[in-house]
Structure formats: C-alpha cells, structure tokens
C-alpha cells in the first residue's frame, strides 16, 4: 500500500472490552430470580476470554462481603449469577472487566498475561434489592 509516496501496510485495531448491560443503573430488583448480572463485549465474535465480575455493598469494592467471580466466555453476552444472600433495601454496586494485561519478555516483546485492572468509578452500576410485599 502506498500513501503520499510512502510505502506502508494496512492493519486493524480491535478491542474487546466488557460493558455492563443488565440490570441497568439504579434498577430495583424485587426477586432473586431476576438477580443475574449481564455484560456485553464490544467485539463479536471473539476468541474465548476471561472476565471478572465484582459485586459489593460499597462503591469502593472493599467490604468483607465483596464477591468476585471469573467467567469464561466467547464474547457477546456474558452472564453471572451472584451467590451472595440479598438483603432487603440494600444498595449493591457491580462491575465487569476483561482479564488481560501485558508483560515484556527478555527480548522486549510484549505478551498478554491473565490479570485485570478495574477503574474505581468507571462502569459501576447500582442495584437496589427491594422484595415485593
């Protein structure tokens, strides 16, 4: 490929971030049957990847009841059913991220490692559990 008399090549960059989709922000869940967390990947189809879901009662995700779970998925829709006992009128925060990082080998080449990094406030959704009377 030549652009402005410069020899080059075509390449494509794609990502595969996970985005929270259900329950929506500030949703009120009134039964454990509807208590499933759903996320969507930005690229479909993708190769199988690891994703981490976190749910907690604080936006800092540092309480003693923090629940974390790894889900392996081929992309598209990713779901997770939390195991924690829900408490009436309690607020829960949840988030999801793909488990990926980069390291360099002895030759300076970059390779992917399985780890994750989540931004403190980005992508956090709030759920209110309110049992039907």
mmCIF file with all atom_site columns, C-alpha atoms in Angstrom:
data_model
loop_
_atom_site.group_PDB
_atom_site.id
_atom_site.type_symbol
_atom_site.label_atom_id
_atom_site.label_alt_id
_atom_site.label_comp_id
_atom_site.label_asym_id
_atom_site.label_entity_id
_atom_site.label_seq_id
_atom_site.pdbx_PDB_ins_code
_atom_site.Cartn_x
_atom_site.Cartn_y
_atom_site.Cartn_z
_atom_site.occupancy
_atom_site.B_iso_or_equiv
_atom_site.pdbx_formal_charge
_atom_site.auth_seq_id
_atom_site.auth_comp_id
_atom_site.auth_asym_id
_atom_site.auth_atom_id
_atom_site.pdbx_PDB_model_num
ATOM 1   C CA . UNK A 1 1   ? 0.000   0.000   0.000  1.00 0.00 ? 1   UNK A CA 1
ATOM 2   C CA . UNK A 1 2   ? 1.350   3.435   -0.916 1.00 0.00 ? 2   UNK A CA 1
ATOM 3   C CA . UNK A 1 3   ? 0.079   6.711   0.579  1.00 0.00 ? 3   UNK A CA 1
ATOM 4   C CA . UNK A 1 4   ? 1.696   10.041  -0.296 1.00 0.00 ? 4   UNK A CA 1
ATOM 5   C CA . UNK A 1 5   ? 4.584   8.153   -1.947 1.00 0.00 ? 5   UNK A CA 1
ATOM 6   C CA . UNK A 1 6   ? 5.248   6.308   1.342  1.00 0.00 ? 6   UNK A CA 1
ATOM 7   C CA . UNK A 1 7   ? 5.252   2.537   1.417  1.00 0.00 ? 7   UNK A CA 1
ATOM 8   C CA . UNK A 1 8   ? 3.081   1.171   4.219  1.00 0.00 ? 8   UNK A CA 1
ATOM 9   C CA . UNK A 1 9   ? 0.689   -1.591  5.179  1.00 0.00 ? 9   UNK A CA 1
ATOM 10  C CA . UNK A 1 10  ? -2.898  -1.907  6.347  1.00 0.00 ? 10  UNK A CA 1
ATOM 11  C CA . UNK A 1 11  ? -3.698  -3.022  9.873  1.00 0.00 ? 11  UNK A CA 1
ATOM 12  C CA . UNK A 1 12  ? -6.779  -3.160  12.029 1.00 0.00 ? 12  UNK A CA 1
ATOM 13  C CA . UNK A 1 13  ? -7.105  -2.489  15.724 1.00 0.00 ? 13  UNK A CA 1
ATOM 14  C CA . UNK A 1 14  ? -9.921  -4.061  17.658 1.00 0.00 ? 14  UNK A CA 1
ATOM 15  C CA . UNK A 1 15  ? -10.733 -4.140  21.331 1.00 0.00 ? 15  UNK A CA 1
ATOM 16  C CA . UNK A 1 16  ? -12.809 -6.440  23.433 1.00 0.00 ? 16  UNK A CA 1
ATOM 17  C CA . UNK A 1 17  ? -13.985 -4.540  26.460 1.00 0.00 ? 17  UNK A CA 1
ATOM 18  C CA . UNK A 1 18  ? -16.915 -5.727  28.543 1.00 0.00 ? 18  UNK A CA 1
ATOM 19  C CA . UNK A 1 19  ? -19.750 -3.308  29.238 1.00 0.00 ? 19  UNK A CA 1
ATOM 20  C CA . UNK A 1 20  ? -22.436 -3.685  31.911 1.00 0.00 ? 20  UNK A CA 1
ATOM 21  C CA . UNK A 1 21  ? -25.910 -4.033  30.380 1.00 0.00 ? 21  UNK A CA 1
ATOM 22  C CA . UNK A 1 22  ? -28.290 -5.615  32.947 1.00 0.00 ? 22  UNK A CA 1
ATOM 23  C CA . UNK A 1 23  ? -29.532 -4.682  35.424 1.00 0.00 ? 23  UNK A CA 1
ATOM 24  C CA . UNK A 1 24  ? -29.394 -1.050  34.313 1.00 0.00 ? 24  UNK A CA 1
ATOM 25  C CA . UNK A 1 25  ? -28.104 1.636   36.637 1.00 0.00 ? 25  UNK A CA 1
ATOM 26  C CA . UNK A 1 26  ? -30.345 2.241   39.685 1.00 0.00 ? 26  UNK A CA 1
ATOM 27  C CA . UNK A 1 27  ? -32.509 -0.794  38.877 1.00 0.00 ? 27  UNK A CA 1
ATOM 28  C CA . UNK A 1 28  ? -34.763 -2.125  41.615 1.00 0.00 ? 28  UNK A CA 1
ATOM 29  C CA . UNK A 1 29  ? -34.640 -5.917  41.770 1.00 0.00 ? 29  UNK A CA 1
ATOM 30  C CA . UNK A 1 30  ? -37.509 -7.498  43.723 1.00 0.00 ? 30  UNK A CA 1
ATOM 31  C CA . UNK A 1 31  ? -36.758 -11.204 43.418 1.00 0.00 ? 31  UNK A CA 1
ATOM 32  C CA . UNK A 1 32  ? -33.656 -13.369 43.497 1.00 0.00 ? 32  UNK A CA 1
ATOM 33  C CA . UNK A 1 33  ? -34.825 -14.899 40.182 1.00 0.00 ? 33  UNK A CA 1
ATOM 34  C CA . UNK A 1 34  ? -34.003 -11.619 38.406 1.00 0.00 ? 34  UNK A CA 1
ATOM 35  C CA . UNK A 1 35  ? -30.673 -11.221 40.145 1.00 0.00 ? 35  UNK A CA 1
ATOM 36  C CA . UNK A 1 36  ? -28.355 -12.021 37.248 1.00 0.00 ? 36  UNK A CA 1
ATOM 37  C CA . UNK A 1 37  ? -25.586 -9.728  36.029 1.00 0.00 ? 37  UNK A CA 1
ATOM 38  C CA . UNK A 1 38  ? -25.190 -9.349  32.274 1.00 0.00 ? 38  UNK A CA 1
ATOM 39  C CA . UNK A 1 39  ? -22.431 -7.743  30.265 1.00 0.00 ? 39  UNK A CA 1
ATOM 40  C CA . UNK A 1 40  ? -21.672 -7.451  26.579 1.00 0.00 ? 40  UNK A CA 1
ATOM 41  C CA . UNK A 1 41  ? -18.355 -7.481  24.751 1.00 0.00 ? 41  UNK A CA 1
ATOM 42  C CA . UNK A 1 42  ? -17.564 -4.763  22.240 1.00 0.00 ? 42  UNK A CA 1
ATOM 43  C CA . UNK A 1 43  ? -16.476 -7.253  19.559 1.00 0.00 ? 43  UNK A CA 1
ATOM 44  C CA . UNK A 1 44  ? -18.445 -10.271 18.426 1.00 0.00 ? 44  UNK A CA 1
ATOM 45  C CA . UNK A 1 45  ? -17.325 -12.925 17.673 1.00 0.00 ? 45  UNK A CA 1
ATOM 46  C CA . UNK A 1 46  ? -14.153 -13.073 19.687 1.00 0.00 ? 46  UNK A CA 1
ATOM 47  C CA . UNK A 1 47  ? -11.984 -15.895 20.917 1.00 0.00 ? 47  UNK A CA 1
ATOM 48  C CA . UNK A 1 48  ? -12.728 -17.285 24.340 1.00 0.00 ? 48  UNK A CA 1
ATOM 49  C CA . UNK A 1 49  ? -11.698 -14.872 27.084 1.00 0.00 ? 49  UNK A CA 1
ATOM 50  C CA . UNK A 1 50  ? -11.747 -14.480 30.843 1.00 0.00 ? 50  UNK A CA 1
ATOM 51  C CA . UNK A 1 51  ? -13.906 -11.826 32.506 1.00 0.00 ? 51  UNK A CA 1
ATOM 52  C CA . UNK A 1 52  ? -14.261 -10.864 36.145 1.00 0.00 ? 52  UNK A CA 1
ATOM 53  C CA . UNK A 1 53  ? -17.496 -9.779  37.798 1.00 0.00 ? 53  UNK A CA 1
ATOM 54  C CA . UNK A 1 54  ? -17.466 -7.975  41.139 1.00 0.00 ? 54  UNK A CA 1
ATOM 55  C CA . UNK A 1 55  ? -20.453 -7.099  43.325 1.00 0.00 ? 55  UNK A CA 1
ATOM 56  C CA . UNK A 1 56  ? -20.346 -5.338  46.674 1.00 0.00 ? 56  UNK A CA 1
ATOM 57  C CA . UNK A 1 57  ? -22.267 -3.029  49.008 1.00 0.00 ? 57  UNK A CA 1
ATOM 58  C CA . UNK A 1 58  ? -19.731 -0.197  48.611 1.00 0.00 ? 58  UNK A CA 1
ATOM 59  C CA . UNK A 1 59  ? -18.617 1.669   45.503 1.00 0.00 ? 59  UNK A CA 1
ATOM 60  C CA . UNK A 1 60  ? -15.015 1.053   46.609 1.00 0.00 ? 60  UNK A CA 1
ATOM 61  C CA . UNK A 1 61  ? -15.396 -2.740  46.326 1.00 0.00 ? 61  UNK A CA 1
ATOM 62  C CA . UNK A 1 62  ? -13.571 -3.317  49.609 1.00 0.00 ? 62  UNK A CA 1
ATOM 63  C CA . UNK A 1 63  ? -16.200 -4.636  52.036 1.00 0.00 ? 63  UNK A CA 1
ATOM 64  C CA . UNK A 1 64  ? -15.949 -8.056  53.721 1.00 0.00 ? 64  UNK A CA 1
ATOM 65  C CA . UNK A 1 65  ? -18.811 -9.377  51.562 1.00 0.00 ? 65  UNK A CA 1
ATOM 66  C CA . UNK A 1 66  ? -17.218 -8.451  48.220 1.00 0.00 ? 66  UNK A CA 1
ATOM 67  C CA . UNK A 1 67  ? -17.955 -11.224 45.740 1.00 0.00 ? 67  UNK A CA 1
ATOM 68  C CA . UNK A 1 68  ? -15.635 -11.804 42.766 1.00 0.00 ? 68  UNK A CA 1
ATOM 69  C CA . UNK A 1 69  ? -16.045 -14.418 40.075 1.00 0.00 ? 69  UNK A CA 1
ATOM 70  C CA . UNK A 1 70  ? -14.225 -15.309 36.885 1.00 0.00 ? 70  UNK A CA 1
ATOM 71  C CA . UNK A 1 71  ? -16.394 -16.180 33.888 1.00 0.00 ? 71  UNK A CA 1
ATOM 72  C CA . UNK A 1 72  ? -15.002 -17.724 30.706 1.00 0.00 ? 72  UNK A CA 1
ATOM 73  C CA . UNK A 1 73  ? -16.926 -16.659 27.608 1.00 0.00 ? 73  UNK A CA 1
ATOM 74  C CA . UNK A 1 74  ? -16.572 -16.444 23.840 1.00 0.00 ? 74  UNK A CA 1
ATOM 75  C CA . UNK A 1 75  ? -17.886 -12.894 23.851 1.00 0.00 ? 75  UNK A CA 1
ATOM 76  C CA . UNK A 1 76  ? -21.222 -11.387 23.060 1.00 0.00 ? 76  UNK A CA 1
ATOM 77  C CA . UNK A 1 77  ? -23.441 -11.815 26.123 1.00 0.00 ? 77  UNK A CA 1
ATOM 78  C CA . UNK A 1 78  ? -21.667 -12.710 29.388 1.00 0.00 ? 78  UNK A CA 1
ATOM 79  C CA . UNK A 1 79  ? -23.758 -13.593 32.447 1.00 0.00 ? 79  UNK A CA 1
ATOM 80  C CA . UNK A 1 80  ? -23.083 -14.210 36.120 1.00 0.00 ? 80  UNK A CA 1
ATOM 81  C CA . UNK A 1 81  ? -25.469 -15.175 38.925 1.00 0.00 ? 81  UNK A CA 1
ATOM 82  C CA . UNK A 1 82  ? -24.157 -13.863 42.275 1.00 0.00 ? 82  UNK A CA 1
ATOM 83  C CA . UNK A 1 83  ? -24.141 -16.324 45.158 1.00 0.00 ? 83  UNK A CA 1
ATOM 84  C CA . UNK A 1 84  ? -24.484 -13.780 47.982 1.00 0.00 ? 84  UNK A CA 1
ATOM 85  C CA . UNK A 1 85  ? -27.592 -13.512 50.129 1.00 0.00 ? 85  UNK A CA 1
ATOM 86  C CA . UNK A 1 86  ? -29.502 -10.372 49.224 1.00 0.00 ? 86  UNK A CA 1
ATOM 87  C CA . UNK A 1 87  ? -30.653 -8.019  51.958 1.00 0.00 ? 87  UNK A CA 1
ATOM 88  C CA . UNK A 1 88  ? -33.896 -6.051  51.541 1.00 0.00 ? 88  UNK A CA 1
ATOM 89  C CA . UNK A 1 89  ? -33.471 -2.324  50.706 1.00 0.00 ? 89  UNK A CA 1
ATOM 90  C CA . UNK A 1 90  ? -29.697 -2.657  50.409 1.00 0.00 ? 90  UNK A CA 1
ATOM 91  C CA . UNK A 1 91  ? -27.773 -0.978  47.592 1.00 0.00 ? 91  UNK A CA 1
ATOM 92  C CA . UNK A 1 92  ? -25.321 -3.109  45.610 1.00 0.00 ? 92  UNK A CA 1
ATOM 93  C CA . UNK A 1 93  ? -22.625 -1.996  43.179 1.00 0.00 ? 93  UNK A CA 1
ATOM 94  C CA . UNK A 1 94  ? -21.304 -4.169  40.372 1.00 0.00 ? 94  UNK A CA 1
ATOM 95  C CA . UNK A 1 95  ? -18.801 -4.035  37.550 1.00 0.00 ? 95  UNK A CA 1
ATOM 96  C CA . UNK A 1 96  ? -17.143 -6.275  34.971 1.00 0.00 ? 96  UNK A CA 1
ATOM 97  C CA . UNK A 1 97  ? -13.808 -6.279  33.145 1.00 0.00 ? 97  UNK A CA 1
ATOM 98  C CA . UNK A 1 98  ? -11.836 -8.474  30.793 1.00 0.00 ? 98  UNK A CA 1
ATOM 99  C CA . UNK A 1 99  ? -8.856  -10.152 32.437 1.00 0.00 ? 99  UNK A CA 1
ATOM 100 C CA . UNK A 1 100 ? -5.855  -9.010  30.380 1.00 0.00 ? 100 UNK A CA 1
ATOM 101 C CA . UNK A 1 101 ? -2.508  -7.320  30.910 1.00 0.00 ? 101 UNK A CA 1
ATOM 102 C CA . UNK A 1 102 ? 0.794   -7.032  29.077 1.00 0.00 ? 102 UNK A CA 1
ATOM 103 C CA . UNK A 1 103 ? 4.318   -8.051  30.080 1.00 0.00 ? 103 UNK A CA 1
ATOM 104 C CA . UNK A 1 104 ? 7.632   -7.947  28.243 1.00 0.00 ? 104 UNK A CA 1
ATOM 105 C CA . UNK A 1 105 ? 9.819   -10.986 27.706 1.00 0.00 ? 105 UNK A CA 1
ATOM 106 C CA . UNK A 1 106 ? 13.637  -10.983 27.864 1.00 0.00 ? 106 UNK A CA 1
ATOM 107 C CA . UNK A 1 107 ? 13.790  -9.675  24.273 1.00 0.00 ? 107 UNK A CA 1
ATOM 108 C CA . UNK A 1 108 ? 11.447  -6.775  24.998 1.00 0.00 ? 108 UNK A CA 1
ATOM 109 C CA . UNK A 1 109 ? 8.495   -8.280  23.134 1.00 0.00 ? 109 UNK A CA 1
ATOM 110 C CA . UNK A 1 110 ? 5.084   -7.724  24.662 1.00 0.00 ? 110 UNK A CA 1
ATOM 111 C CA . UNK A 1 111 ? 2.872   -10.661 25.679 1.00 0.00 ? 111 UNK A CA 1
ATOM 112 C CA . UNK A 1 112 ? -0.573  -10.887 27.263 1.00 0.00 ? 112 UNK A CA 1
ATOM 113 C CA . UNK A 1 113 ? -0.902  -12.128 30.841 1.00 0.00 ? 113 UNK A CA 1
ATOM 114 C CA . UNK A 1 114 ? -4.032  -13.074 32.741 1.00 0.00 ? 114 UNK A CA 1
ATOM 115 C CA . UNK A 1 115 ? -4.682  -10.343 35.261 1.00 0.00 ? 115 UNK A CA 1
ATOM 116 C CA . UNK A 1 116 ? -7.107  -7.448  35.412 1.00 0.00 ? 116 UNK A CA 1
ATOM 117 C CA . UNK A 1 117 ? -7.374  -3.811  36.278 1.00 0.00 ? 117 UNK A CA 1
ATOM 118 C CA . UNK A 1 118 ? -10.613 -2.035  37.021 1.00 0.00 ? 118 UNK A CA 1
ATOM 119 C CA . UNK A 1 119 ? -11.099 1.694   37.188 1.00 0.00 ? 119 UNK A CA 1
ATOM 120 C CA . UNK A 1 120 ? -12.576 2.796   40.508 1.00 0.00 ? 120 UNK A CA 1
ATOM 121 C CA . UNK A 1 121 ? -15.682 4.572   39.214 1.00 0.00 ? 121 UNK A CA 1
ATOM 122 C CA . UNK A 1 122 ? -15.914 3.701   35.503 1.00 0.00 ? 122 UNK A CA 1
ATOM 123 C CA . UNK A 1 123 ? -18.652 1.283   34.547 1.00 0.00 ? 123 UNK A CA 1
ATOM 124 C CA . UNK A 1 124 ? -20.042 0.760   38.060 1.00 0.00 ? 124 UNK A CA 1
ATOM 125 C CA . UNK A 1 125 ? -23.774 0.038   38.171 1.00 0.00 ? 125 UNK A CA 1
ATOM 126 C CA . UNK A 1 126 ? -26.045 0.448   41.190 1.00 0.00 ? 126 UNK A CA 1
ATOM 127 C CA . UNK A 1 127 ? -28.765 -2.094  42.062 1.00 0.00 ? 127 UNK A CA 1
ATOM 128 C CA . UNK A 1 128 ? -31.361 -1.769  44.828 1.00 0.00 ? 128 UNK A CA 1
ATOM 129 C CA . UNK A 1 129 ? -32.810 -5.041  46.143 1.00 0.00 ? 129 UNK A CA 1
ATOM 130 C CA . UNK A 1 130 ? -36.396 -4.448  47.254 1.00 0.00 ? 130 UNK A CA 1
ATOM 131 C CA . UNK A 1 131 ? -38.558 -7.514  47.941 1.00 0.00 ? 131 UNK A CA 1
ATOM 132 C CA . UNK A 1 132 ? -42.145 -7.405  46.743 1.00 0.00 ? 132 UNK A CA 1
ATOM 133 C CA . UNK A 1 133 ? -44.569 -7.111  49.656 1.00 0.00 ? 133 UNK A CA 1
#
